[in-house]
């Protein structure tokens, strides 16, 4: 076992949830070898062509990662590992939300605006009509249309993406979203919370509601607070100075100040520490992937490794 590879214990936790070949498209290369190759690339940021030979053909490793990023396999694996942890009572549901800027490497630019074949079809004609020997691919997430469609934008840091996430009280990511680097945090507050979905090991609906939430002033606006009240989520978000001044100017018409628990707010550092743990993976700290859904798969694979090794 090489440095960063899955241990036997980690592999046994992950193995029951891995997809099985349907037998019609040939045998898949050993999942453990390929996953170790993917995690090596996520951890080191090495180019796919430079993967060590012990992981097998680099193109096989890359295609497995691209495929699992496109069809949501990485997210399903993360949810299943989270479900096992929740069943064992190992998730602290006092969560926090925040985002981090990810500088995009020059290799992340230049993704094609339009595929040469039709959507979801490999081997079709140039006008998008499936060919005689066309093979259906899994449906791709939305993307294309230039850098903006791939979650690449311009911010103070230059050519960047923004990784928005929620984390539990033990500094482990619960949900992840990739957006443009210049996009405001509050615009993705509801999507990142709606993406929390931890299945039950037995019967029952997936758990989607945390016990409490802490966030910084970037989320201190009426839509975010109304959303949390509708869902009945206790929250601690500091009030902005200008909002406080506007409320005081209105006098009794300004209403009461929002509740703020200073002791609970001290735990918001858990999401900052989760970001630091994610960015220990160099392919997350710097974006090399052209496609937004592939970069999201890279970040999700890094989060999965955190959960397996926590």
Coordinates of C-alpha atoms in Angstrom, one line a residue:
X1 CA 0.0 0.0 0.0
X2 CA 1.4 3.4 -1.0
X3 CA 1.2 6.7 0.8
X4 CA -2.4 8.0 0.6
X5 CA -3.9 4.7 -0.6
X6 CA -7.0 3.2 1.0
X7 CA -6.2 1.0 4.0
X8 CA -8.0 -2.3 4.4
X9 CA -10.4 -0.8 6.9
X10 CA -11.3 2.1 4.7
X11 CA -11.7 -0.1 1.7
X12 CA -14.1 -2.4 3.6
X13 CA -16.2 0.6 4.6
X14 CA -16.4 1.8 0.9
X15 CA -16.6 -1.5 -1.0
X16 CA -20.3 -2.4 -0.4
X17 CA -21.4 0.8 -2.0
X18 CA -19.4 0.7 -5.2
X19 CA -21.2 0.2 -8.6
X20 CA -21.1 -3.2 -10.2
X21 CA -20.5 -3.8 -13.8
X22 CA -23.6 -4.9 -15.8
X23 CA -21.6 -7.4 -17.8
X24 CA -22.4 -5.9 -21.2
X25 CA -19.5 -3.5 -21.5
X26 CA -16.6 -5.8 -20.4
X27 CA -15.0 -6.1 -17.0
X28 CA -14.0 -3.0 -15.0
X29 CA -10.5 -2.7 -13.8
X30 CA -10.2 -3.3 -10.1
X31 CA -12.0 -0.6 -8.2
X32 CA -9.5 -0.3 -5.4
X33 CA -6.6 0.2 -7.8
X34 CA -8.5 2.9 -9.8
X35 CA -9.8 4.7 -6.7
X36 CA -6.2 4.8 -5.2
X37 CA -5.1 6.4 -8.5
X38 CA -7.9 9.0 -8.3
X39 CA -7.1 9.8 -4.7
X40 CA -3.4 10.1 -5.6
X41 CA -4.1 12.6 -8.2
X42 CA -6.6 14.5 -6.0
X43 CA -4.0 14.7 -3.2
X44 CA -0.9 15.6 -5.3
X45 CA -2.5 17.5 -8.2
X46 CA -0.3 15.6 -10.6
X47 CA -1.3 15.5 -14.3
X48 CA -3.3 12.5 -15.3
X49 CA -0.7 11.4 -17.8
X50 CA 2.0 11.4 -15.0
X51 CA 0.2 8.9 -12.7
X52 CA 2.5 6.2 -11.4
X53 CA 2.2 2.9 -13.3
X54 CA 1.1 1.0 -10.2
X55 CA -2.4 2.5 -10.7
X56 CA -2.8 1.1 -14.2
X57 CA -3.4 3.0 -17.4
X58 CA -3.9 6.7 -16.7
X59 CA -6.7 7.0 -19.1
X60 CA -8.7 4.3 -17.3
X61 CA -8.3 6.2 -14.0
X62 CA -9.3 9.5 -15.6
X63 CA -12.3 8.1 -17.4
X64 CA -13.6 6.4 -14.2
X65 CA -13.3 9.7 -12.4
X66 CA -15.0 11.7 -15.2
X67 CA -17.8 9.1 -15.4
X68 CA -18.4 9.0 -11.6
X69 CA -18.4 12.8 -11.5
X70 CA -21.0 13.0 -14.3
X71 CA -23.4 10.4 -13.0
X72 CA -23.3 11.4 -9.4
X73 CA -21.5 8.2 -8.1
X74 CA -19.0 10.2 -6.0
X75 CA -21.9 12.0 -4.3
X76 CA -23.8 8.8 -3.7
X77 CA -20.7 7.2 -2.1
X78 CA -20.3 10.2 0.1
X79 CA -23.9 10.0 1.2
X80 CA -23.6 6.3 2.0
X81 CA -20.5 6.8 4.1
X82 CA -22.3 9.6 5.9
X83 CA -25.3 7.4 6.5
X84 CA -23.2 4.7 8.2
X85 CA -21.6 7.4 10.4
X86 CA -25.1 8.8 11.2
X87 CA -26.4 5.4 12.2
X88 CA -23.5 5.1 14.6
X89 CA -24.2 8.5 16.1
X90 CA -20.9 10.0 14.8
X91 CA -22.3 13.1 13.1
X92 CA -22.6 16.4 15.0
X93 CA -25.6 18.1 13.5
X94 CA -24.6 21.5 14.7
X95 CA -23.4 22.6 11.3
X96 CA -21.8 25.6 9.8
X97 CA -21.8 27.1 6.2
X98 CA -19.2 29.0 4.4
X99 CA -17.3 29.3 1.1
X100 CA -13.7 29.5 -0.1
X101 CA -12.0 30.8 -3.3
X102 CA -10.2 28.3 -5.4
X103 CA -7.6 29.8 -7.8
X104 CA -8.0 28.2 -11.3
X105 CA -4.9 27.1 -13.1
X106 CA -4.5 28.1 -16.7
X107 CA -5.2 24.4 -17.6
X108 CA -8.7 24.8 -16.3
X109 CA -9.6 27.2 -19.2
X110 CA -10.5 26.2 -22.7
X111 CA -13.3 23.7 -22.2
X112 CA -15.4 23.2 -25.4
X113 CA -18.5 25.3 -25.6
X114 CA -20.5 22.7 -27.5
X115 CA -19.9 18.9 -27.8
X116 CA -19.4 17.4 -31.2
X117 CA -22.2 14.9 -30.7
X118 CA -25.6 15.3 -29.3
X119 CA -26.2 15.6 -25.6
X120 CA -25.7 12.4 -23.8
X121 CA -24.7 10.5 -26.9
X122 CA -21.2 9.3 -27.8
X123 CA -20.4 8.5 -31.4
X124 CA -23.3 10.3 -33.0
X125 CA -23.3 12.4 -36.1
X126 CA -22.1 16.0 -36.1
X127 CA -25.6 17.4 -36.1
X128 CA -26.5 15.5 -32.9
X129 CA -28.4 12.7 -34.5
X130 CA -27.4 9.3 -33.0
X131 CA -25.3 7.2 -35.3
X132 CA -25.8 3.5 -36.0
X133 CA -23.2 2.5 -33.5
X134 CA -23.8 5.3 -31.0
X135 CA -23.4 4.4 -27.3
X136 CA -25.5 6.3 -24.7
X137 CA -23.6 8.0 -22.0
X138 CA -24.9 9.0 -18.6
X139 CA -26.6 12.4 -18.7
X140 CA -24.1 15.2 -18.0
X141 CA -24.8 17.9 -15.4
X142 CA -25.4 21.4 -16.8
X143 CA -22.4 23.1 -18.2
X144 CA -20.7 24.6 -21.3
X145 CA -21.3 28.0 -22.8
X146 CA -17.9 29.3 -21.8
X147 CA -16.2 29.8 -18.5
X148 CA -19.3 31.0 -16.7
X149 CA -21.1 27.7 -17.4
X150 CA -18.2 25.8 -15.9
X151 CA -18.1 27.7 -12.6
X152 CA -15.2 29.9 -13.6
X153 CA -15.2 33.6 -13.0
X154 CA -13.2 36.7 -12.3
X155 CA -12.8 37.9 -8.7
X156 CA -10.1 39.8 -6.8
X157 CA -8.0 36.7 -6.9
X158 CA -8.1 36.5 -10.7
X159 CA -9.4 33.5 -12.6
X160 CA -11.3 31.6 -9.8
X161 CA -14.0 29.3 -8.7
X162 CA -15.8 29.3 -5.4
X163 CA -16.4 26.2 -3.4
X164 CA -19.5 26.5 -1.2
X165 CA -20.0 23.9 1.6
X166 CA -21.7 22.9 4.8
X167 CA -19.7 21.0 7.5
X168 CA -20.8 19.1 10.6
X169 CA -19.4 19.8 14.0
X170 CA -16.5 17.5 13.5
X171 CA -15.1 19.4 10.5
X172 CA -16.3 17.1 7.8
X173 CA -18.1 18.3 4.6
X174 CA -21.8 17.5 4.3
X175 CA -22.6 19.1 0.9
X176 CA -20.6 20.9 -1.8
X177 CA -21.4 23.3 -4.6
X178 CA -19.1 24.9 -7.2
X179 CA -20.0 28.4 -8.4
X180 CA -18.4 31.4 -10.1
X181 CA -15.6 33.1 -8.2
X182 CA -17.3 36.5 -8.0
X183 CA -20.7 35.1 -6.9
X184 CA -22.0 36.3 -3.6
X185 CA -22.1 33.7 -0.8
X186 CA -25.8 34.4 0.1
X187 CA -27.0 33.3 -3.3
X188 CA -25.9 29.7 -2.6
X189 CA -27.1 29.5 1.0
X190 CA -30.3 27.7 0.2
X191 CA -28.9 25.4 -2.5
X192 CA -26.1 24.1 -0.3
X193 CA -28.5 23.4 2.6
X194 CA -31.0 21.7 0.3
X195 CA -28.2 19.5 -0.9
X196 CA -27.7 17.9 2.6
X197 CA -29.1 14.4 2.3
X198 CA -28.0 11.7 4.6
X199 CA -29.9 8.4 4.0
X200 CA -31.1 6.1 6.7
X201 CA -29.5 2.7 7.1
X202 CA -32.9 1.2 7.7
X203 CA -36.3 2.5 6.6
X204 CA -37.1 6.2 6.8
X205 CA -36.6 9.3 4.8
X206 CA -33.1 10.8 4.5
X207 CA -32.1 13.3 7.1
X208 CA -32.0 16.8 5.7
X209 CA -32.4 19.1 8.7
X210 CA -29.6 20.0 11.0
X211 CA -30.1 20.7 14.7
X212 CA -28.6 24.2 14.5
X213 CA -26.6 26.4 12.0
X214 CA -23.9 29.0 12.3
X215 CA -22.8 31.4 9.5
X216 CA -21.0 34.7 9.2
X217 CA -22.4 38.1 8.2
X218 CA -22.4 37.2 4.5
X219 CA -25.6 35.4 5.1
X220 CA -27.2 38.0 7.3
X221 CA -30.2 39.0 5.1
X222 CA -33.9 38.5 5.2
X223 CA -34.2 35.7 2.6
X224 CA -31.7 33.5 4.4
X225 CA -33.3 34.1 7.8
X226 CA -36.8 33.6 6.4
X227 CA -35.7 30.3 4.9
X228 CA -34.3 29.1 8.2
X229 CA -37.4 30.0 10.0
X230 CA -39.6 28.2 7.5
X231 CA -37.6 25.0 8.0
X232 CA -37.5 25.5 11.8
X233 CA -33.7 25.5 12.0
X234 CA -32.2 27.3 15.0
X235 CA -29.4 29.6 13.7
X236 CA -26.8 32.0 14.9
X237 CA -25.9 34.7 12.3
X238 CA -24.4 38.1 13.4
X239 CA -26.3 41.2 12.2
X240 CA -24.6 43.5 9.8
X241 CA -23.7 47.0 11.0
X242 CA -25.7 48.7 8.3
X243 CA -28.7 46.5 8.9
X244 CA -28.5 47.2 12.6
X245 CA -28.3 51.0 12.0
X246 CA -31.3 50.8 9.6
X247 CA -33.4 48.9 12.2
X248 CA -32.5 51.4 15.0
X249 CA -33.5 54.3 12.7
X250 CA -37.0 52.9 12.4
X251 CA -37.5 52.8 16.1
X252 CA -40.3 50.5 17.2
X253 CA -41.1 49.8 13.6
X254 CA -37.7 48.2 13.1
X255 CA -38.6 45.2 15.1
X256 CA -36.5 43.2 17.5
X257 CA -32.9 42.4 16.8
X258 CA -32.2 38.8 15.7
X259 CA -31.1 36.4 18.4
X260 CA -27.4 35.8 18.6
X261 CA -25.7 33.1 20.7
X262 CA -22.0 34.1 21.0
X263 CA -21.0 30.7 22.5
X264 CA -22.6 28.8 19.6
X265 CA -21.0 31.2 17.1
X266 CA -17.5 30.2 18.4
X267 CA -18.1 26.7 16.8
X268 CA -18.3 28.3 13.3
X269 CA -14.6 27.6 13.0
X270 CA -15.5 24.0 12.2
X271 CA -16.3 24.9 8.6
X272 CA -13.1 26.8 8.3
X273 CA -11.2 23.8 9.5
X274 CA -13.2 21.6 7.1
X275 CA -12.0 23.9 4.2
X276 CA -8.4 23.6 5.4
X277 CA -8.7 19.8 5.4
X278 CA -10.2 19.9 1.9
X279 CA -7.4 22.1 0.6
X280 CA -4.8 19.7 1.8
X281 CA -5.6 18.1 -1.5
X282 CA -3.8 20.1 -4.1
X283 CA -6.3 19.4 -6.9
X284 CA -8.9 21.1 -4.7
X285 CA -6.7 24.0 -3.5
X286 CA -6.0 24.8 -7.2
X287 CA -8.5 23.9 -9.9
X288 CA -7.0 22.0 -12.8
X289 CA -10.3 20.5 -14.2
X290 CA -11.9 22.2 -17.2
X291 CA -15.4 21.0 -16.5
X292 CA -17.3 22.2 -13.5
X293 CA -18.8 18.8 -12.7
X294 CA -15.4 17.1 -12.9
X295 CA -14.0 19.6 -10.4
X296 CA -17.0 19.1 -8.1
X297 CA -16.3 15.3 -8.3
X298 CA -12.7 16.0 -7.4
X299 CA -13.8 18.0 -4.3
X300 CA -16.3 15.3 -3.4
X301 CA -13.7 12.6 -3.7
X302 CA -11.5 14.6 -1.3
X303 CA -14.4 14.9 1.1
X304 CA -15.0 11.2 0.9
X305 CA -11.4 10.5 1.9
X306 CA -11.9 12.8 4.9
X307 CA -15.0 10.9 6.0
X308 CA -13.3 7.5 5.6
X309 CA -10.2 8.6 7.6
X310 CA -12.0 10.7 10.3

